[in-house]
């Protein structure tokens, strides 16, 4: 029994924070703040349950997935009107807008203070990435500026745009801030600073290997580069990057270094 009790204590926080509903996992971030997540699209969908509205950040596309998402939302609030926000205009982050607008939701275009949100926009992952900082819960939705289960994707803004975006997030974040990436587990300011450093280490290693005359296949096999790459997966998945994606990332990194 002692063993069982110990096990239950370990498992309990997980079961309290994340509940699954028709394939949609609902993770409580704070009072009235949730991240919803569907396995297939793996987009982190933010939900603020305010006095008057449900604010939905980045509804994913899909058919049955959206029906399931709507059900999960209506379990949190039966009939509040839905306001939509998007961190950027990629399909996996705004593909569900139409589903909800057809059901009476509207794209938010009012003053962000009304929702207790601070809004900033940067150019890093896409030509316009929106950041939404929710002061009451000290949480920040950063979209794909950060993908905590993938390699960094800063192709619109290059390394400078990425750095500026991280600076903005770190300027807002203290040690208790919950940073919600576009995909993958949430992180704190220390993990974010480490992720930035890892990105710089990656580019530096790729650059060294390129100067040493290593070709693409050499780089793909190189141990130190692979060690750095693995650290991009905050949930420590050894297979987080399929071989094609890894190859593409090395090629893009080389291009970025040459363009500097
Ligand atoms: Zn994206």
Coordinates of C-alpha atoms and ligand atoms in Angstrom, one line a residue:
X1 CA 0.0 0.0 0.0
X2 CA 2.9 2.3 0.9
X3 CA 4.3 1.8 -2.6
X4 CA 0.9 2.5 -4.2
X5 CA 0.4 5.7 -2.2
X6 CA 3.8 6.9 -3.3
X7 CA 2.9 6.2 -6.9
X8 CA -0.4 8.0 -6.6
X9 CA 1.3 11.1 -5.2
X10 CA 3.6 11.1 -8.2
X11 CA 0.7 10.6 -10.7
X12 CA -1.8 12.9 -9.1
X13 CA -0.6 16.3 -10.4
X14 CA -0.7 15.0 -14.0
X15 CA -4.3 13.8 -13.8
X16 CA -5.4 17.1 -12.2
X17 CA -3.8 19.3 -14.8
X18 CA -4.7 17.4 -18.0
X19 CA -8.0 15.9 -18.8
X20 CA -8.8 14.2 -22.1
X21 CA -12.1 14.7 -23.9
X22 CA -12.6 13.0 -27.3
X23 CA -8.9 13.2 -28.1
X24 CA -8.7 16.8 -26.9
X25 CA -6.4 17.2 -23.9
X26 CA -7.2 20.2 -21.7
X27 CA -4.4 21.4 -19.6
X28 CA -5.1 24.0 -16.8
X29 CA -2.4 26.7 -16.8
X30 CA -4.0 28.9 -14.2
X31 CA -7.4 30.0 -13.0
X32 CA -9.5 30.3 -16.2
X33 CA -6.5 29.7 -18.5
X34 CA -6.2 26.5 -20.4
X35 CA -4.2 25.0 -23.2
X36 CA -6.1 22.6 -25.4
X37 CA -4.4 20.1 -27.6
X38 CA -5.3 17.6 -30.3
X39 CA -2.8 14.8 -31.0
X40 CA -3.2 15.0 -34.8
X41 CA -2.5 18.8 -35.2
X42 CA -0.5 19.1 -32.0
X43 CA -1.1 22.8 -32.0
X44 CA -1.3 24.4 -28.5
X45 CA -4.7 26.1 -28.5
X46 CA -5.0 28.8 -25.8
X47 CA -8.3 29.4 -24.0
X48 CA -9.1 32.2 -21.6
X49 CA -12.4 31.8 -19.8
X50 CA -13.3 35.5 -19.0
X51 CA -16.4 36.8 -17.3
X52 CA -18.1 37.5 -20.6
X53 CA -16.2 35.6 -23.3
X54 CA -14.2 32.6 -24.3
X55 CA -11.1 33.8 -25.9
X56 CA -9.7 31.2 -28.2
X57 CA -6.1 31.5 -29.4
X58 CA -5.1 29.5 -32.5
X59 CA -7.9 27.0 -33.3
X60 CA -6.5 24.3 -35.5
X61 CA -8.2 23.0 -38.6
X62 CA -9.9 19.6 -39.0
X63 CA -13.4 18.2 -39.1
X64 CA -14.1 15.8 -36.3
X65 CA -11.2 17.5 -34.4
X66 CA -13.1 20.8 -34.4
X67 CA -16.3 19.1 -33.3
X68 CA -14.3 17.6 -30.4
X69 CA -12.6 21.0 -29.7
X70 CA -16.0 22.7 -29.5
X71 CA -17.3 20.1 -27.1
X72 CA -14.2 20.5 -24.9
X73 CA -14.7 24.3 -24.9
X74 CA -18.4 23.9 -24.1
X75 CA -17.5 21.7 -21.1
X76 CA -15.6 24.7 -19.7
X77 CA -18.3 27.2 -20.6
X78 CA -21.7 26.4 -21.9
X79 CA -22.7 29.4 -23.9
X80 CA -20.3 32.4 -23.7
X81 CA -19.6 34.0 -27.0
X82 CA -16.2 33.1 -28.5
X83 CA -13.5 35.6 -29.6
X84 CA -10.8 34.4 -31.8
X85 CA -7.1 35.4 -31.9
X86 CA -4.2 34.0 -33.9
X87 CA -0.5 34.1 -33.2
X88 CA 0.1 33.9 -37.0
X89 CA -1.6 33.0 -40.2
X90 CA -0.4 29.4 -40.7
X91 CA -3.2 26.8 -41.3
X92 CA -2.4 24.8 -38.1
X93 CA -3.0 28.0 -36.1
X94 CA -5.9 29.7 -37.9
X95 CA -7.5 26.8 -39.8
X96 CA -10.3 26.6 -37.3
X97 CA -11.4 30.2 -37.4
X98 CA -14.0 29.6 -40.1
X99 CA -15.6 26.7 -38.2
X100 CA -16.1 29.0 -35.2
X101 CA -17.1 32.2 -37.1
X102 CA -19.8 30.1 -38.9
X103 CA -21.1 29.4 -35.4
X104 CA -21.2 33.0 -34.3
X105 CA -17.7 33.5 -33.0
X106 CA -15.9 36.7 -34.1
X107 CA -12.3 37.6 -34.8
X108 CA -11.2 40.0 -32.0
X109 CA -10.4 43.5 -33.2
X110 CA -11.0 45.5 -30.0
X111 CA -8.6 46.8 -27.4
X112 CA -6.5 44.1 -25.9
X113 CA -6.6 45.6 -22.4
X114 CA -10.3 44.7 -22.3
X115 CA -9.1 41.0 -22.3
X116 CA -6.3 41.7 -19.8
X117 CA -3.9 41.0 -22.7
X118 CA -0.8 42.8 -23.8
X119 CA -0.2 42.4 -27.6
X120 CA 3.1 42.7 -29.4
X121 CA 4.1 41.6 -32.9
X122 CA 7.5 40.6 -34.2
X123 CA 8.9 39.0 -37.4
X124 CA 10.6 35.7 -36.6
X125 CA 8.8 32.5 -37.5
X126 CA 6.5 34.3 -40.0
X127 CA 6.3 37.8 -41.3
X128 CA 4.0 38.7 -38.5
X129 CA 4.0 36.8 -35.2
X130 CA 1.7 38.0 -32.5
X131 CA 2.6 37.6 -28.9
X132 CA -0.2 37.7 -26.3
X133 CA 0.8 38.2 -22.7
X134 CA -2.0 37.5 -20.1
X135 CA -1.1 39.5 -17.0
X136 CA -3.4 38.0 -14.5
X137 CA -2.1 34.5 -15.1
X138 CA 1.5 35.6 -15.9
X139 CA 1.4 33.5 -19.1
X140 CA 2.4 34.3 -22.6
X141 CA 1.3 32.8 -25.8
X142 CA 4.2 33.0 -28.3
X143 CA 3.0 30.8 -31.2
X144 CA 5.7 29.2 -33.4
X145 CA 8.4 31.7 -32.4
X146 CA 9.0 28.7 -30.1
X147 CA 8.2 25.1 -31.0
X148 CA 9.3 23.1 -28.0
X149 CA 9.2 19.8 -29.8
X150 CA 10.8 20.8 -33.1
X151 CA 13.8 22.6 -34.4
X152 CA 13.7 26.4 -34.3
X153 CA 11.9 28.0 -37.3
X154 CA 12.9 31.6 -37.7
X155 CA 13.0 31.7 -41.4
X156 CA 11.1 35.0 -41.8
X157 CA 13.2 37.0 -39.4
X158 CA 16.5 35.1 -39.5
X159 CA 18.6 34.9 -36.4
X160 CA 18.2 38.7 -35.7
X161 CA 14.4 38.5 -35.8
X162 CA 14.5 35.4 -33.6
X163 CA 16.8 37.2 -31.1
X164 CA 14.6 40.2 -31.0
X165 CA 11.5 38.0 -30.4
X166 CA 13.2 36.2 -27.6
X167 CA 14.4 39.5 -26.1
X168 CA 10.8 40.7 -26.1
X169 CA 9.6 37.5 -24.3
X170 CA 12.4 37.6 -21.8
X171 CA 11.7 41.2 -21.0
X172 CA 8.2 40.3 -20.0
X173 CA 8.9 37.0 -18.3
X174 CA 10.0 36.4 -14.7
X175 CA 10.8 33.1 -13.2
X176 CA 7.1 32.2 -12.7
X177 CA 5.9 33.1 -16.2
X178 CA 4.4 30.3 -18.2
X179 CA 5.6 30.5 -21.8
X180 CA 3.2 28.7 -24.1
X181 CA 4.8 27.7 -27.4
X182 CA 3.0 27.0 -30.6
X183 CA 3.7 23.3 -30.2
X184 CA 5.2 21.1 -27.4
X185 CA 5.5 21.6 -23.7
X186 CA 5.3 24.9 -21.9
X187 CA 8.5 26.4 -20.6
X188 CA 9.9 29.1 -18.3
X189 CA 12.3 32.0 -18.9
X190 CA 15.4 29.9 -18.0
X191 CA 14.5 27.2 -20.5
X192 CA 13.8 29.9 -23.1
X193 CA 17.2 31.4 -22.5
X194 CA 18.7 27.9 -22.8
X195 CA 16.8 27.3 -26.0
X196 CA 18.2 30.5 -27.5
X197 CA 21.7 29.6 -26.5
X198 CA 21.2 26.2 -28.0
X199 CA 20.1 27.8 -31.3
X200 CA 23.3 29.9 -31.3
X201 CA 25.4 26.9 -30.5
X202 CA 23.7 25.0 -33.4
X203 CA 24.4 27.8 -35.9
X204 CA 28.0 28.1 -34.7
X205 CA 28.6 24.3 -34.9
X206 CA 27.1 24.1 -38.4
X207 CA 29.2 27.1 -39.4
X208 CA 32.4 25.5 -38.1
X209 CA 31.7 22.2 -39.9
X210 CA 31.0 24.1 -43.1
X211 CA 34.3 26.0 -42.8
X212 CA 36.0 22.6 -42.2
X213 CA 34.7 21.6 -45.6
X214 CA 32.2 19.0 -44.3
X215 CA 29.4 18.1 -46.7
X216 CA 25.7 17.6 -45.9
X217 CA 26.1 13.9 -45.1
X218 CA 29.1 14.5 -42.8
X219 CA 27.1 17.2 -40.9
X220 CA 24.0 15.0 -40.6
X221 CA 26.2 12.3 -38.9
X222 CA 28.4 14.6 -36.8
X223 CA 28.1 13.9 -33.0
X224 CA 28.3 17.4 -31.5
X225 CA 25.8 18.8 -34.0
X226 CA 23.5 15.9 -33.2
X227 CA 23.9 16.5 -29.4
X228 CA 22.9 20.1 -29.9
X229 CA 20.0 19.2 -32.1
X230 CA 18.6 16.8 -29.5
X231 CA 18.3 19.6 -26.9
X232 CA 15.6 21.3 -29.1
X233 CA 13.2 18.6 -28.0
X234 CA 12.0 19.8 -24.5
X235 CA 10.2 16.5 -24.0
X236 CA 13.3 14.6 -24.7
X237 CA 12.0 12.6 -27.6
X238 CA 15.0 10.9 -29.4
X239 CA 12.9 10.6 -32.6
X240 CA 11.4 14.1 -32.6
X241 CA 12.8 15.0 -36.0
X242 CA 12.2 12.8 -39.0
X243 CA 15.3 12.4 -41.2
X244 CA 13.9 14.6 -44.0
X245 CA 13.1 17.4 -41.6
X246 CA 16.6 17.2 -40.1
X247 CA 18.2 17.4 -43.5
X248 CA 16.1 20.4 -44.5
X249 CA 17.0 22.1 -41.2
X250 CA 20.7 21.6 -41.8
X251 CA 20.3 22.9 -45.4
X252 CA 18.4 26.0 -44.2
X253 CA 20.9 26.6 -41.5
X254 CA 23.8 26.5 -44.0
X255 CA 21.9 28.9 -46.2
X256 CA 21.3 31.3 -43.3
X257 CA 25.0 31.2 -42.3
X258 CA 26.1 31.9 -45.9
X259 CA 23.6 34.8 -46.2
X260 CA 25.0 36.5 -43.1
Ligands
LIG1 ZN1 3.6 28.3 -38.0

